[in-house]
Amino acid sequence: MESDGAHNEVGGIEVCSFDNRGMGRSSVPTKKSDYTTRIMAKDAIALLDHLGWKRSHVFGHSMGAMIAFKMAALVPDRVLSLALLNVTGGGFECLPKLDRKSIFIAIRFLKAKTPEQRAAVDLDTHYSEEFLEEVIGSNTRRAILYQDYVKGITASGMQSNYGFEGQLNACWRHKMTQAEIDLIRSGGFLVSVIHGRQDVIAQINHARRLAQKLQPVARMLEFHGGHLVAHERTEEVNQALLDLVKASEMKMSPHDWNNFPKKSSEASSTTSVERETNRILAKILVYILYIFSLFMMALKYARSALQRLKPTRVEASTQK
């Protein structure tokens, strides 16, 4: 962090972490149009101005990584380095892999109405199965984290529908243009793309493609873990971030930083068929989730209607 040319006498890194709009104690706009990754990137830039930070190392996770990407493209001269954790390119890339496990998790997420239900599905969404079933003392890590999640969600409250739908809209509308990619590639800073191999939310293939597009300034790092790989592999991820900061301070050459092998003719051949297949499968998943949500709404209204009819039937029976 650089603030008016002053250096931290103690050493180390000063960190600012904040809630994006629609979350936590930040404001919750009611219009979906007020939620885009570009708008939220401008929020982050305004916060930098408020703190007096002229330049900083920028780190984002999931949607935060999409926002960090936009921020780096908007003000590349204020970025010392860029770390993108569990990121995708937005749109259809936000959809999970079309398999039984992911569909089951999505259904449970849509049905979750209480902190307990939300905590249970969040654990399967955020972590790998091996991590959750690891025994810590007399309990599994799943049991320990479940209690922590329930307490946290109960204390902060469930995210409002405005915030959830707005942030979902921001992810869906997020797009990385070639011009933005070129701005980051020529921004004069290094990039780390960090991902968990067992991530069921953000598919790792999308992150790999992004890292390739950002060559030669990007390094791709993969760890065993889920969407919150920084929690599962804290030491490894922290070391990766420190390596990025150190390489930036040393003005390391992008060609020495990136870890991508040279393209072979076979690897560089287009995979348009695979991309088109993924798009089709993603659309199918959207339709499945949409139909399921309509079914759940219809079921809810049907139950309400039946409950209203019951007193009438009892009253009619009494009159007879």
XYZ file of C-alpha atoms in Angstrom, residues 10-225:
216
model
C 6.223 -1.508 11.322
C 6.301 -3.560 8.148
C 3.733 -5.928 6.734
C 0.644 -5.113 4.698
C -2.315 -2.937 5.651
C -5.571 -4.545 4.528
C -8.993 -3.070 3.814
C -11.880 -5.533 3.507
C -15.425 -4.307 2.918
C -18.994 -5.370 2.152
C -20.119 -4.779 -1.424
C -23.425 -3.019 -1.948
C -26.351 -5.319 -1.204
C -24.479 -7.194 1.522
C -23.751 -6.898 5.247
C -23.895 -3.344 6.560
C -23.471 -1.661 3.187
C -26.403 -0.012 1.455
C -28.950 -2.220 -0.324
C -30.301 -0.556 -3.496
C -33.697 -1.866 -4.582
C -33.126 -1.579 -8.351
C -31.295 -4.370 -10.182
C -29.764 -1.783 -12.498
C -27.821 -0.425 -9.503
C -25.851 -3.673 -9.325
C -23.120 -4.251 -11.900
C -19.492 -5.247 -11.420
C -18.503 -1.936 -13.013
C -20.573 0.071 -10.518
C -19.162 -1.943 -7.614
C -15.634 -1.439 -8.971
C -16.293 2.308 -8.809
C -17.446 1.805 -5.195
C -14.060 0.226 -4.439
C -12.207 3.062 -6.185
C -14.183 5.605 -4.137
C -13.140 3.725 -0.997
C -9.486 3.924 -2.090
C -9.921 7.685 -2.468
C -11.507 7.908 0.978
C -8.595 6.009 2.531
C -6.041 8.083 0.669
C -4.502 5.011 -0.972
C -2.956 6.064 -4.262
C -1.993 2.513 -5.284
C -2.702 -0.897 -3.782
C -2.516 -4.641 -4.282
C -6.025 -5.655 -5.359
C -7.467 -9.021 -4.350
C -10.947 -10.337 -5.078
C -12.785 -13.613 -4.513
C -15.671 -14.986 -6.621
C -17.891 -11.991 -7.523
C -15.270 -9.870 -5.791
C -12.745 -11.142 -8.332
C -15.028 -9.983 -11.155
C -15.189 -6.581 -9.460
C -11.392 -6.538 -9.006
C -10.995 -7.274 -12.714
C -13.198 -4.298 -13.636
C -11.383 -2.092 -11.149
C -7.984 -3.003 -12.604
C -9.253 -2.192 -16.101
C -10.727 1.151 -14.963
C -7.667 2.393 -13.033
C -4.648 0.234 -14.001
C -2.289 2.990 -12.819
C -3.537 2.474 -9.229
C -2.957 -1.286 -9.153
C 0.293 -2.710 -7.781
C -0.763 -6.318 -8.398
C -3.992 -8.224 -9.079
C -5.116 -11.516 -7.505
C -8.257 -13.220 -8.807
C -9.509 -16.080 -6.631
C -12.158 -18.552 -7.830
C -13.147 -16.287 -10.695
C -15.172 -16.781 -13.880
C -15.991 -14.593 -16.852
C -19.600 -13.992 -15.795
C -22.786 -14.861 -17.696
C -23.151 -18.583 -18.381
C -19.754 -19.154 -16.787
C -21.366 -18.387 -13.411
C -23.433 -21.539 -13.692
C -22.130 -24.654 -11.919
C -21.161 -27.822 -13.722
C -24.205 -29.675 -15.028
C -24.046 -32.786 -12.887
C -26.208 -34.458 -10.229
C -24.348 -32.968 -7.258
C -24.477 -29.376 -8.523
C -28.172 -29.569 -9.439
C -29.006 -31.008 -6.018
C -27.059 -28.198 -4.296
C -28.832 -25.565 -6.430
C -32.245 -26.974 -5.497
C -31.352 -26.992 -1.799
C -30.092 -23.404 -2.069
C -33.371 -22.209 -3.596
C -35.360 -23.969 -0.857
C -33.219 -22.694 2.055
C -35.309 -20.299 4.155
C -33.703 -20.540 7.613
C -30.134 -19.975 8.892
C -29.880 -23.732 9.574
C -30.914 -24.694 6.040
C -28.689 -22.038 4.496
C -25.687 -23.071 6.619
C -26.057 -26.724 5.590
C -26.124 -25.970 1.864
C -23.373 -23.317 2.141
C -20.958 -25.882 3.561
C -21.415 -28.203 0.567
C -21.115 -25.194 -1.734
C -17.966 -23.730 -0.180
C -15.778 -26.712 0.742
C -14.587 -30.039 -0.594
C -16.058 -33.225 0.868
C -12.676 -34.353 2.251
C -12.239 -31.083 4.152
C -15.707 -31.255 5.720
C -15.411 -34.875 6.835
C -11.989 -34.429 8.446
C -12.167 -35.257 12.157
C -11.125 -32.468 14.541
C -11.118 -33.708 18.128
C -14.451 -35.402 18.748
C -16.282 -33.727 15.855
C -16.015 -33.483 12.119
C -15.058 -30.171 10.586
C -18.549 -30.081 9.044
C -20.189 -30.097 12.507
C -17.873 -27.368 13.783
C -18.306 -25.135 10.745
C -22.072 -25.713 10.744
C -22.382 -24.175 14.200
C -20.177 -21.250 13.171
C -22.213 -20.658 10.011
C -25.556 -20.763 11.847
C -24.286 -18.266 14.424
C -22.913 -15.975 11.735
C -26.052 -16.042 9.568
C -28.310 -15.612 12.612
C -26.275 -12.638 13.855
C -26.115 -10.837 10.495
C -29.461 -12.028 9.173
C -30.236 -13.629 5.827
C -29.265 -11.499 2.839
C -32.190 -9.429 1.572
C -33.859 -10.444 -1.687
C -32.894 -7.068 -3.197
C -29.237 -7.653 -2.403
C -29.207 -11.286 -3.522
C -31.037 -10.659 -6.802
C -28.964 -7.543 -7.471
C -25.630 -9.279 -6.964
C -26.839 -12.252 -9.003
C -27.736 -9.806 -11.767
C -24.253 -8.263 -11.534
C -22.595 -11.659 -11.982
C -24.900 -12.593 -14.848
C -24.244 -9.332 -16.702
C -20.494 -9.344 -16.036
C -18.425 -9.487 -19.209
C -14.709 -9.106 -19.814
C -14.125 -7.283 -23.078
C -10.967 -7.695 -25.114
C -10.208 -4.026 -24.544
C -10.298 -4.564 -20.751
C -8.089 -7.638 -21.025
C -5.591 -5.644 -23.091
C -5.603 -2.844 -20.497
C -4.717 -5.299 -17.723
C -2.064 -7.039 -19.834
C -0.414 -3.683 -20.505
C -1.049 -2.244 -17.044
C 2.461 -2.880 -15.777
C 1.451 -5.178 -12.900
C 1.490 -8.941 -12.324
C -1.592 -11.141 -11.938
C -2.313 -14.344 -10.008
C -5.333 -16.486 -10.848
C -5.937 -18.832 -7.891
C -8.547 -21.591 -7.896
C -9.754 -24.680 -6.029
C -9.920 -27.834 -8.134
C -13.106 -29.031 -6.361
C -14.987 -25.736 -6.776
C -18.638 -26.530 -7.629
C -19.627 -22.874 -8.124
C -16.894 -21.439 -10.342
C -15.609 -24.058 -12.759
C -11.824 -24.121 -12.907
C -11.722 -24.336 -16.718
C -13.079 -20.781 -16.953
C -10.335 -19.510 -14.650
C -7.683 -21.286 -16.732
C -8.988 -19.646 -19.909
C -8.913 -16.232 -18.251
C -5.327 -16.777 -17.110
C -4.399 -17.718 -20.674
C -6.035 -14.565 -22.034
C -3.998 -12.467 -19.583
C -0.667 -13.873 -20.749
C 2.128 -13.095 -20.298
C 1.424 -11.262 -17.002
C -0.680 -13.965 -15.275
C 0.260 -17.011 -13.212
C -2.257 -19.847 -12.742
C -2.258 -21.580 -9.333
C -4.483 -24.560 -8.522
C -4.998 -26.036 -5.051
C -6.991 -28.939 -3.670
C -10.137 -27.345 -2.294
